[in-house]
JSON list of C-alpha atoms in Angstrom, two decimals:
[
{"chain": "A", "resi": 1, "resn": "MET", "atom": "CA", "xyz": [20.78, 201.65, 173.51]},
{"chain": "A", "resi": 2, "resn": "THR", "atom": "CA", "xyz": [22.99, 199.09, 175.20]},
{"chain": "A", "resi": 3, "resn": "LEU", "atom": "CA", "xyz": [26.76, 198.82, 174.65]},
{"chain": "A", "resi": 4, "resn": "GLY", "atom": "CA", "xyz": [28.57, 195.57, 175.36]},
{"chain": "A", "resi": 5, "resn": "ALA", "atom": "CA", "xyz": [32.22, 194.33, 174.82]},
{"chain": "A", "resi": 6, "resn": "ASN", "atom": "CA", "xyz": [33.98, 191.09, 175.85]},
{"chain": "A", "resi": 7, "resn": "TYR", "atom": "CA", "xyz": [37.81, 190.34, 175.84]},
{"chain": "A", "resi": 8, "resn": "ASN", "atom": "CA", "xyz": [38.76, 186.64, 176.35]},
{"chain": "A", "resi": 9, "resn": "TYR", "atom": "CA", "xyz": [42.46, 185.69, 176.77]},
{"chain": "A", "resi": 10, "resn": "ARG", "atom": "CA", "xyz": [43.46, 182.06, 176.23]},
{"chain": "A", "resi": 11, "resn": "SER", "atom": "CA", "xyz": [46.99, 180.95, 177.23]},
{"chain": "A", "resi": 12, "resn": "LYS", "atom": "CA", "xyz": [49.47, 178.92, 175.31]},
{"chain": "A", "resi": 13, "resn": "ALA", "atom": "CA", "xyz": [48.18, 175.46, 174.54]},
{"chain": "A", "resi": 14, "resn": "THR", "atom": "CA", "xyz": [49.80, 172.29, 173.25]},
{"chain": "A", "resi": 15, "resn": "PHE", "atom": "CA", "xyz": [47.45, 169.88, 171.43]},
{"chain": "A", "resi": 16, "resn": "TYR", "atom": "CA", "xyz": [47.46, 166.12, 171.86]},
{"chain": "A", "resi": 17, "resn": "ILE", "atom": "CA", "xyz": [50.46, 164.41, 170.33]},
{"chain": "A", "resi": 18, "resn": "LEU", "atom": "CA", "xyz": [49.76, 160.79, 169.28]},
{"chain": "A", "resi": 19, "resn": "SER", "atom": "CA", "xyz": [53.42, 160.00, 168.24]},
{"chain": "A", "resi": 20, "resn": "PRO", "atom": "CA", "xyz": [56.43, 160.90, 170.54]},
{"chain": "A", "resi": 21, "resn": "ARG", "atom": "CA", "xyz": [58.55, 160.47, 167.56]},
{"chain": "A", "resi": 22, "resn": "LEU", "atom": "CA", "xyz": [56.76, 163.19, 165.45]},
{"chain": "A", "resi": 23, "resn": "PRO", "atom": "CA", "xyz": [59.34, 165.41, 163.63]},
{"chain": "A", "resi": 24, "resn": "GLU", "atom": "CA", "xyz": [59.93, 168.83, 165.24]},
{"chain": "A", "resi": 25, "resn": "GLU", "atom": "CA", "xyz": [58.33, 170.82, 162.30]},
{"chain": "A", "resi": 26, "resn": "ALA", "atom": "CA", "xyz": [55.19, 168.77, 162.60]},
{"chain": "A", "resi": 27, "resn": "ARG", "atom": "CA", "xyz": [55.09, 169.39, 166.47]},
{"chain": "A", "resi": 28, "resn": "ASN", "atom": "CA", "xyz": [55.19, 173.11, 165.95]},
{"chain": "A", "resi": 29, "resn": "GLY", "atom": "CA", "xyz": [51.76, 172.85, 164.23]},
{"chain": "A", "resi": 30, "resn": "LEU", "atom": "CA", "xyz": [50.38, 171.37, 167.50]},
{"chain": "A", "resi": 31, "resn": "ILE", "atom": "CA", "xyz": [51.22, 174.47, 169.53]},
{"chain": "A", "resi": 32, "resn": "GLN", "atom": "CA", "xyz": [49.01, 177.50, 169.84]},
{"chain": "A", "resi": 33, "resn": "ASP", "atom": "CA", "xyz": [50.54, 180.61, 171.52]},
{"chain": "A", "resi": 34, "resn": "GLY", "atom": "CA", "xyz": [48.33, 182.76, 173.82]},
{"chain": "A", "resi": 35, "resn": "PHE", "atom": "CA", "xyz": [45.83, 185.09, 172.11]},
{"chain": "A", "resi": 36, "resn": "GLY", "atom": "CA", "xyz": [42.90, 187.38, 172.95]},
{"chain": "A", "resi": 37, "resn": "LEU", "atom": "CA", "xyz": [39.68, 187.71, 171.25]},
{"chain": "A", "resi": 38, "resn": "LEU", "atom": "CA", "xyz": [37.60, 190.98, 171.31]},
{"chain": "A", "resi": 39, "resn": "ASP", "atom": "CA", "xyz": [33.84, 190.99, 170.62]},
{"chain": "A", "resi": 40, "resn": "ALA", "atom": "CA", "xyz": [31.42, 193.96, 170.75]},
{"chain": "A", "resi": 41, "resn": "ARG", "atom": "CA", "xyz": [27.62, 194.38, 170.49]},
{"chain": "A", "resi": 42, "resn": "VAL", "atom": "CA", "xyz": [25.34, 197.53, 170.31]},
{"chain": "A", "resi": 43, "resn": "THR", "atom": "CA", "xyz": [21.69, 196.92, 170.88]},
{"chain": "A", "resi": 44, "resn": "PHE", "atom": "CA", "xyz": [18.88, 199.29, 170.15]},
{"chain": "A", "resi": 45, "resn": "ASP", "atom": "CA", "xyz": [15.54, 198.72, 171.94]},
{"chain": "A", "resi": 46, "resn": "PHE", "atom": "CA", "xyz": [12.35, 200.32, 170.64]},
{"chain": "A", "resi": 47, "resn": "ALA", "atom": "CA", "xyz": [10.00, 201.73, 173.38]},
{"chain": "A", "resi": 48, "resn": "SER", "atom": "CA", "xyz": [6.93, 201.60, 170.96]},
{"chain": "A", "resi": 49, "resn": "ALA", "atom": "CA", "xyz": [7.52, 197.97, 169.78]},
{"chain": "A", "resi": 50, "resn": "PRO", "atom": "CA", "xyz": [8.59, 194.69, 171.21]},
{"chain": "A", "resi": 51, "resn": "ILE", "atom": "CA", "xyz": [11.60, 194.62, 168.91]},
{"chain": "A", "resi": 52, "resn": "SER", "atom": "CA", "xyz": [15.33, 195.15, 169.43]},
{"chain": "A", "resi": 53, "resn": "VAL", "atom": "CA", "xyz": [18.00, 195.33, 166.72]},
{"chain": "A", "resi": 54, "resn": "SER", "atom": "CA", "xyz": [21.66, 194.48, 167.39]},
{"chain": "A", "resi": 55, "resn": "VAL", "atom": "CA", "xyz": [24.88, 194.97, 165.34]},
{"chain": "A", "resi": 56, "resn": "PHE", "atom": "CA", "xyz": [27.71, 192.85, 166.50]},
{"chain": "A", "resi": 57, "resn": "GLY", "atom": "CA", "xyz": [31.28, 191.90, 165.84]},
{"chain": "A", "resi": 58, "resn": "GLN", "atom": "CA", "xyz": [33.28, 188.77, 166.94]},
{"chain": "A", "resi": 59, "resn": "ASN", "atom": "CA", "xyz": [37.06, 188.50, 166.83]},
{"chain": "A", "resi": 60, "resn": "LEU", "atom": "CA", "xyz": [37.32, 192.11, 165.86]},
{"chain": "A", "resi": 61, "resn": "ALA", "atom": "CA", "xyz": [41.22, 192.06, 165.74]},
{"chain": "A", "resi": 62, "resn": "ASP", "atom": "CA", "xyz": [40.83, 189.12, 163.07]},
{"chain": "A", "resi": 63, "resn": "GLU", "atom": "CA", "xyz": [43.16, 186.92, 165.20]},
{"chain": "A", "resi": 64, "resn": "GLU", "atom": "CA", "xyz": [44.26, 183.65, 163.68]},
{"chain": "A", "resi": 65, "resn": "TYR", "atom": "CA", "xyz": [44.06, 180.71, 166.04]},
{"chain": "A", "resi": 66, "resn": "ILE", "atom": "CA", "xyz": [43.77, 177.03, 166.33]},
{"chain": "A", "resi": 67, "resn": "VAL", "atom": "CA", "xyz": [40.73, 175.53, 168.20]},
{"chain": "A", "resi": 68, "resn": "SER", "atom": "CA", "xyz": [41.62, 171.88, 167.76]},
{"chain": "A", "resi": 69, "resn": "ALA", "atom": "CA", "xyz": [44.62, 169.76, 166.46]},
{"chain": "A", "resi": 70, "resn": "GLN", "atom": "CA", "xyz": [45.93, 166.23, 166.37]},
{"chain": "A", "resi": 71, "resn": "SER", "atom": "CA", "xyz": [48.88, 164.26, 164.92]},
{"chain": "A", "resi": 72, "resn": "PHE", "atom": "CA", "xyz": [49.21, 161.00, 163.14]},
{"chain": "A", "resi": 73, "resn": "GLY", "atom": "CA", "xyz": [52.40, 159.27, 163.77]},
{"chain": "A", "resi": 74, "resn": "ALA", "atom": "CA", "xyz": [54.65, 157.25, 161.52]},
{"chain": "A", "resi": 75, "resn": "PRO", "atom": "CA", "xyz": [54.50, 156.27, 158.83]},
{"chain": "A", "resi": 76, "resn": "ILE", "atom": "CA", "xyz": [52.10, 159.22, 157.89]},
{"chain": "A", "resi": 77, "resn": "SER", "atom": "CA", "xyz": [53.64, 161.95, 160.13]},
{"chain": "A", "resi": 78, "resn": "TYR", "atom": "CA", "xyz": [50.75, 164.16, 159.34]},
{"chain": "A", "resi": 79, "resn": "VAL", "atom": "CA", "xyz": [49.22, 167.08, 161.49]},
{"chain": "A", "resi": 80, "resn": "SER", "atom": "CA", "xyz": [45.63, 168.20, 161.19]},
{"chain": "A", "resi": 81, "resn": "ALA", "atom": "CA", "xyz": [44.50, 171.52, 162.71]},
{"chain": "A", "resi": 82, "resn": "PHE", "atom": "CA", "xyz": [41.21, 173.42, 162.78]},
{"chain": "A", "resi": 83, "resn": "SER", "atom": "CA", "xyz": [41.17, 177.22, 162.81]},
{"chain": "A", "resi": 84, "resn": "GLY", "atom": "CA", "xyz": [38.88, 179.51, 164.90]},
{"chain": "A", "resi": 85, "resn": "ILE", "atom": "CA", "xyz": [36.52, 181.79, 163.21]},
{"chain": "A", "resi": 86, "resn": "PRO", "atom": "CA", "xyz": [37.73, 184.82, 161.53]},
{"chain": "A", "resi": 87, "resn": "ARG", "atom": "CA", "xyz": [36.39, 188.42, 162.13]},
{"chain": "A", "resi": 88, "resn": "THR", "atom": "CA", "xyz": [32.54, 188.02, 161.77]},
{"chain": "A", "resi": 89, "resn": "CYS", "atom": "CA", "xyz": [30.15, 191.00, 161.82]},
{"chain": "A", "resi": 90, "resn": "GLY", "atom": "CA", "xyz": [26.36, 191.02, 161.64]},
{"chain": "A", "resi": 91, "resn": "VAL", "atom": "CA", "xyz": [22.95, 192.19, 162.57]},
{"chain": "A", "resi": 92, "resn": "SER", "atom": "CA", "xyz": [20.30, 190.45, 164.61]},
{"chain": "A", "resi": 93, "resn": "LEU", "atom": "CA", "xyz": [16.52, 191.15, 165.19]},
{"chain": "A", "resi": 94, "resn": "ARG", "atom": "CA", "xyz": [14.74, 190.09, 168.26]},
{"chain": "A", "resi": 95, "resn": "TYR", "atom": "CA", "xyz": [10.94, 190.10, 168.76]},
{"chain": "A", "resi": 96, "resn": "ASN", "atom": "CA", "xyz": [9.72, 189.76, 172.44]},
{"chain": "A", "resi": 97, "resn": "TYR", "atom": "CA", "xyz": [6.25, 188.43, 172.80]}
]
């Protein structure tokens, strides 16, 4: 059995602003405060077979964060942002030959 964990911290980021006259409330949608992501994995290796099974979780704290954003200036004054993946859990099977 193998245990593994990973913690990744990302500091505050301001995404690209295309319009310097973008309203303040729209600018706030282009700022991502610092956040951390915690991932973990448990892997079981079978001595009698070339198979391993892993149980894993990503973003275990279910942190909400932005990975990309952009603004569109006047006359639209629109902000588009893309969220990072939410908490994800799963199982993987590996066959070594």
